[in-house]
Amino acid sequence: AQTVTQSQPEMSVQEAETVTLSCTYDTSESDYYLFWYKQPPSRQMILVIRQEAYKQQNATENRFSVNFQKAAKSFSLKISDSQLGDAAMYFCACGGYNQGGKLIFGQGTELSVKP
Amino acid sequence: GAVVSQHPSRVICKSGTSVKIECRSLDFQATTMFWYRQFPKQSLMLMATSNEGSKATYEQGVEKDKFLINHASLTLSTLTVTSAHPEDSSFYICSARGGQGGFSNEQFFGPGTRLTVL
């Protein structure tokens, strides 16, 4: 079984500042992937960043980066130089290699960006 | 690329009627499609996984006779909510995964369908 926990229901950040969203997970799979998805008010799910668990190097995508701590089963998302358009729900997700592509999502963190 | 569409985007129906939602992968072949349900301010709850040409696999607690899923082709999956009731009102999202094998193929999400049952 897999579980994903996001302990911050809401976060706020000042425009141009940096914010970190937390995520912890638990899985019995030895091979798995981790994702951060963004869901803006339009409700379209958008992939922000992904991390293969076998890779030690933290993934980065422009202003978005992760801090992947495999032993601690932690996968936090850092957003640098926050922009107004970053305001959205952010979901952390985990999928096991042998789970047929299924993803388990965390509860979500609603991020607001203050101008 | 990797675009997934859903139709309709919104639907309002009377209690007791059935509603069909279509999910299409527009520019790739989707070997697997997933159906989620999302309540306001909540996470996505996986309802079922459908693989082309085979029966869908439903998550625990999801009534397969109420939520009929058909994945007849590599580009189309449908979710039919049968005898809909107000408690079925929700936001339904599909996603599609292509390629062969492994988990390197990410899920691409449709824009969702808002169902309101009166």
Tab-separated table of C-alpha atoms in Angstrom:
chain	number	residue	atom	x	y	z
A	1	ALA	CA	0.000	0.000	0.000
A	2	GLN	CA	1.063	3.544	-0.607
A	3	THR	CA	0.225	6.723	1.250
A	4	VAL	CA	1.086	10.317	0.515
A	5	THR	CA	0.787	13.029	3.138
A	6	GLN	CA	0.823	16.772	2.676
A	7	SER	CA	0.659	18.336	6.105
A	8	GLN	CA	0.192	21.939	4.957
A	9	PRO	CA	-3.396	22.564	3.794
A	10	GLU	CA	-2.559	26.183	2.973
A	11	MET	CA	0.591	28.171	2.345
A	12	SER	CA	1.213	31.766	1.448
A	13	VAL	CA	4.198	33.451	-0.149
A	14	GLN	CA	5.097	36.961	-1.161
A	15	GLU	CA	5.676	37.521	-4.843
A	16	ALA	CA	9.350	36.989	-5.789
A	17	GLU	CA	10.018	35.071	-2.574
A	18	THR	CA	10.691	31.359	-2.122
A	19	VAL	CA	8.311	28.822	-0.642
A	20	THR	CA	8.665	25.138	0.176
A	21	LEU	CA	5.769	22.692	0.133
A	22	SER	CA	6.146	19.507	2.159
A	23	CYS	CA	5.292	15.957	1.206
A	24	THR	CA	5.992	12.637	2.849
A	25	TYR	CA	5.131	9.273	1.461
A	26	ASP	CA	5.209	5.620	2.290
A	27	THR	CA	5.497	2.796	-0.169
A	28	SER	CA	6.504	-0.825	-0.161
A	29	GLU	CA	7.686	-0.562	-3.764
A	30	SER	CA	11.404	-0.547	-4.416
A	31	ASP	CA	10.972	1.240	-7.743
A	32	TYR	CA	8.693	4.239	-7.808
A	33	TYR	CA	8.221	7.749	-9.112
A	34	LEU	CA	7.225	10.925	-7.359
A	35	PHE	CA	5.405	13.863	-8.878
A	36	TRP	CA	4.227	17.327	-8.066
A	37	TYR	CA	1.123	18.476	-9.907
A	38	LYS	CA	-0.372	21.933	-9.981
A	39	GLN	CA	-4.130	22.492	-10.217
A	40	PRO	CA	-5.023	26.135	-10.901
A	41	PRO	CA	-8.599	27.442	-10.619
A	42	SER	CA	-9.317	26.035	-14.077
A	43	ARG	CA	-8.842	22.622	-12.412
A	44	GLN	CA	-6.609	21.361	-15.207
A	45	MET	CA	-3.915	19.171	-13.667
A	46	ILE	CA	-0.458	20.270	-14.769
A	47	LEU	CA	2.736	18.340	-14.136
A	48	VAL	CA	5.266	20.526	-12.355
A	49	ILE	CA	8.130	18.130	-11.752
A	50	ARG	CA	8.913	14.455	-11.432
A	51	GLN	CA	11.577	12.434	-9.674
A	52	GLU	CA	12.637	8.867	-10.252
A	53	ALA	CA	13.331	7.277	-6.880
A	54	TYR	CA	16.466	5.545	-8.105
A	55	LYS	CA	18.061	8.867	-8.967
A	56	GLN	CA	19.922	10.576	-6.169
A	57	GLN	CA	20.092	13.925	-7.913
A	58	ASN	CA	17.202	16.232	-7.118
A	59	ALA	CA	15.055	17.160	-10.098
A	60	THR	CA	14.813	20.785	-11.173
A	61	GLU	CA	12.581	22.565	-13.686
A	62	ASN	CA	13.352	26.254	-13.991
A	63	ARG	CA	12.053	27.866	-10.776
A	64	PHE	CA	10.864	24.554	-9.356
A	65	SER	CA	13.092	22.095	-7.570
A	66	VAL	CA	12.641	19.208	-5.200
A	67	ASN	CA	14.432	18.035	-2.100
A	68	PHE	CA	14.187	14.273	-2.297
A	69	GLN	CA	15.209	12.479	0.875
A	70	LYS	CA	14.687	8.817	0.113
A	71	ALA	CA	15.559	7.445	3.536
A	72	ALA	CA	13.190	9.883	5.197
A	73	LYS	CA	10.575	9.351	2.459
A	74	SER	CA	10.303	13.057	2.000
A	75	PHE	CA	9.735	14.917	-1.274
A	76	SER	CA	9.371	18.655	-0.837
A	77	LEU	CA	8.848	21.200	-3.603
A	78	LYS	CA	10.656	24.518	-3.634
A	79	ILE	CA	9.300	27.357	-5.720
A	80	SER	CA	11.768	30.180	-6.232
A	81	ASP	CA	10.929	33.708	-7.361
A	82	SER	CA	7.228	33.054	-6.823
A	83	GLN	CA	4.881	34.536	-9.367
A	84	LEU	CA	1.185	35.355	-9.168
A	85	GLY	CA	0.530	32.580	-11.645
A	86	ASP	CA	1.929	30.041	-9.214
A	87	ALA	CA	-1.173	30.385	-7.048
A	88	ALA	CA	-2.911	27.013	-7.181
A	89	MET	CA	-3.497	23.717	-5.417
A	90	TYR	CA	-0.377	21.586	-5.426
A	91	PHE	CA	-0.597	17.837	-5.161
A	92	CYS	CA	2.214	15.438	-4.409
A	93	ALA	CA	1.812	11.962	-5.913
A	94	CYS	CA	3.588	8.633	-5.777
A	95	GLY	CA	3.401	5.751	-8.209
A	96	GLY	CA	4.981	2.356	-7.965
A	97	TYR	CA	6.674	0.778	-10.941
A	98	ASN	CA	4.610	-2.346	-10.499
A	99	GLN	CA	1.309	-0.573	-9.907
A	100	GLY	CA	0.314	-0.264	-13.545
A	101	GLY	CA	0.789	3.465	-13.599
A	102	LYS	CA	-1.528	4.194	-10.660
A	103	LEU	CA	-0.836	7.336	-8.720
A	104	ILE	CA	-1.686	8.008	-5.108
A	105	PHE	CA	-2.197	11.680	-4.379
A	106	GLY	CA	-1.677	13.670	-1.230
A	107	GLN	CA	-4.359	15.893	0.225
A	108	GLY	CA	-3.059	18.976	-1.504
A	109	THR	CA	-1.639	22.335	-0.444
A	110	GLU	CA	-3.358	25.524	-1.506
A	111	LEU	CA	-0.720	28.116	-2.331
A	112	SER	CA	-1.566	31.778	-2.444
A	113	VAL	CA	0.844	34.390	-3.766
A	114	LYS	CA	0.658	37.919	-2.402
A	115	PRO	CA	1.583	40.799	-4.697
B	1	GLY	CA	1.646	16.946	-27.675
B	2	ALA	CA	0.048	14.584	-25.127
B	3	VAL	CA	-3.353	16.239	-25.056
B	4	VAL	CA	-6.333	14.628	-23.370
B	5	SER	CA	-9.834	15.926	-23.900
B	6	GLN	CA	-13.020	15.313	-21.963
B	7	HIS	CA	-16.562	15.804	-23.084
B	8	PRO	CA	-18.761	17.299	-21.867
B	9	SER	CA	-17.048	19.856	-19.649
B	10	ARG	CA	-20.243	20.420	-17.711
B	11	VAL	CA	-23.431	18.427	-17.490
B	12	ILE	CA	-26.603	18.849	-15.502
B	13	CYS	CA	-29.027	15.970	-15.339
B	14	LYS	CA	-32.091	14.857	-13.479
B	15	SER	CA	-31.943	12.264	-10.739
B	16	GLY	CA	-32.364	8.754	-12.105
B	17	THR	CA	-30.898	9.427	-15.535
B	18	SER	CA	-27.581	8.179	-16.874
B	19	VAL	CA	-24.727	10.352	-18.013
B	20	LYS	CA	-21.791	9.419	-20.233
B	21	ILE	CA	-18.446	11.195	-20.064
B	22	GLU	CA	-15.874	10.705	-22.796
B	23	CYS	CA	-12.126	10.846	-22.406
B	24	ARG	CA	-9.949	10.988	-25.509
B	25	SER	CA	-6.217	11.002	-26.040
B	26	LEU	CA	-5.830	13.272	-29.054
B	27	ASP	CA	-2.258	12.697	-30.165
B	28	PHE	CA	-1.122	9.450	-28.628
B	29	GLN	CA	-2.367	5.970	-27.969
B	30	ALA	CA	-3.373	5.456	-24.383
B	31	THR	CA	-2.834	1.935	-23.189
B	32	THR	CA	-4.195	2.844	-19.792
B	33	MET	CA	-6.713	5.424	-18.694
B	34	PHE	CA	-7.640	6.401	-15.183
B	35	TRP	CA	-10.821	7.935	-13.803
B	36	TYR	CA	-10.772	10.175	-10.749
B	37	ARG	CA	-13.370	11.932	-8.705
B	38	GLN	CA	-12.656	15.189	-6.941
B	39	PHE	CA	-14.768	17.026	-4.403
B	40	PRO	CA	-14.245	20.756	-3.811
B	41	LYS	CA	-11.013	21.568	-2.021
B	42	GLN	CA	-10.126	17.886	-1.852
B	43	SER	CA	-7.682	15.580	-3.540
B	44	LEU	CA	-8.192	13.309	-6.507
B	45	MET	CA	-9.673	9.970	-5.608
B	46	LEU	CA	-8.908	7.179	-8.046
B	47	MET	CA	-12.084	5.396	-9.062
B	48	ALA	CA	-10.852	2.905	-11.619
B	49	THR	CA	-8.147	1.949	-14.047
B	50	SER	CA	-9.026	0.883	-17.556
B	51	ASN	CA	-6.812	-0.869	-20.040
B	52	GLU	CA	-7.753	-1.000	-23.685
B	53	GLY	CA	-9.708	-4.105	-24.531
B	54	SER	CA	-10.106	-5.399	-20.998
B	55	LYS	CA	-12.390	-4.856	-18.049
B	56	ALA	CA	-11.746	-1.936	-15.794
B	57	THR	CA	-10.257	-2.431	-12.360
B	58	TYR	CA	-12.215	-0.576	-9.718
B	59	GLU	CA	-10.872	0.764	-6.462
B	60	GLN	CA	-12.324	-0.475	-3.227
B	61	GLY	CA	-15.633	1.135	-2.416
B	62	VAL	CA	-16.427	2.178	-5.979
B	63	GLU	CA	-19.614	0.616	-7.332
B	64	LYS	CA	-18.791	-0.859	-10.703
B	65	ASP	CA	-22.453	-1.188	-11.634
B	66	LYS	CA	-23.006	2.500	-11.016
B	67	PHE	CA	-19.856	3.733	-12.710
B	68	LEU	CA	-19.524	1.829	-15.966
B	69	ILE	CA	-16.192	2.215	-17.709
B	70	ASN	CA	-15.445	1.204	-21.251
B	71	HIS	CA	-12.066	1.479	-22.950
B	72	ALA	CA	-12.920	0.303	-26.429
B	73	SER	CA	-10.008	1.837	-28.281
B	74	LEU	CA	-6.537	3.176	-27.631
B	75	THR	CA	-7.828	6.728	-27.779
B	76	LEU	CA	-11.199	6.591	-26.058
B	77	SER	CA	-12.505	5.659	-22.646
B	78	THR	CA	-15.984	6.399	-21.370
B	79	LEU	CA	-17.436	6.670	-17.883
B	80	THR	CA	-21.173	6.226	-17.555
B	81	VAL	CA	-22.806	7.234	-14.322
B	82	THR	CA	-25.959	5.134	-14.210
B	83	SER	CA	-29.114	6.184	-12.379
B	84	ALA	CA	-27.392	9.294	-11.147
B	85	HIS	CA	-28.355	10.809	-7.801
B	86	PRO	CA	-27.426	14.140	-6.201
B	87	GLU	CA	-24.635	12.508	-4.220
B	88	ASP	CA	-22.951	11.625	-7.518
B	89	SER	CA	-22.503	15.318	-8.226
B	90	SER	CA	-18.787	15.918	-8.432
B	91	PHE	CA	-15.864	16.795	-10.667
B	92	TYR	CA	-14.691	13.820	-12.709
B	93	ILE	CA	-11.217	13.795	-14.203
B	94	CYS	CA	-9.665	11.292	-16.559
B	95	SER	CA	-6.016	10.759	-17.330
B	96	ALA	CA	-4.225	8.757	-19.955
B	97	ARG	CA	-0.940	6.954	-20.014
B	98	GLY	CA	0.717	5.770	-23.182
B	99	GLY	CA	3.724	3.790	-24.184
B	100	GLN	CA	4.655	0.317	-23.324
B	101	GLY	CA	5.870	-0.930	-20.037
B	102	GLY	CA	7.456	0.721	-17.072
B	103	PHE	CA	6.392	3.840	-15.326
B	104	SER	CA	8.383	6.263	-17.389
B	105	ASN	CA	5.178	7.329	-19.119
B	106	GLU	CA	3.508	10.011	-17.086
B	107	GLN	CA	-0.221	10.526	-16.847
B	108	PHE	CA	-1.750	13.292	-18.919
B	109	PHE	CA	-4.903	14.735	-17.500
B	110	GLY	CA	-8.102	15.831	-19.136
B	111	PRO	CA	-9.701	19.146	-18.175
B	112	GLY	CA	-12.408	17.451	-16.126
B	113	THR	CA	-16.195	17.228	-16.229
B	114	ARG	CA	-18.427	18.872	-13.681
B	115	LEU	CA	-21.514	16.749	-13.083
B	116	THR	CA	-24.517	18.195	-11.293
B	117	VAL	CA	-27.446	15.923	-10.536
B	118	LEU	CA	-30.665	17.676	-9.631
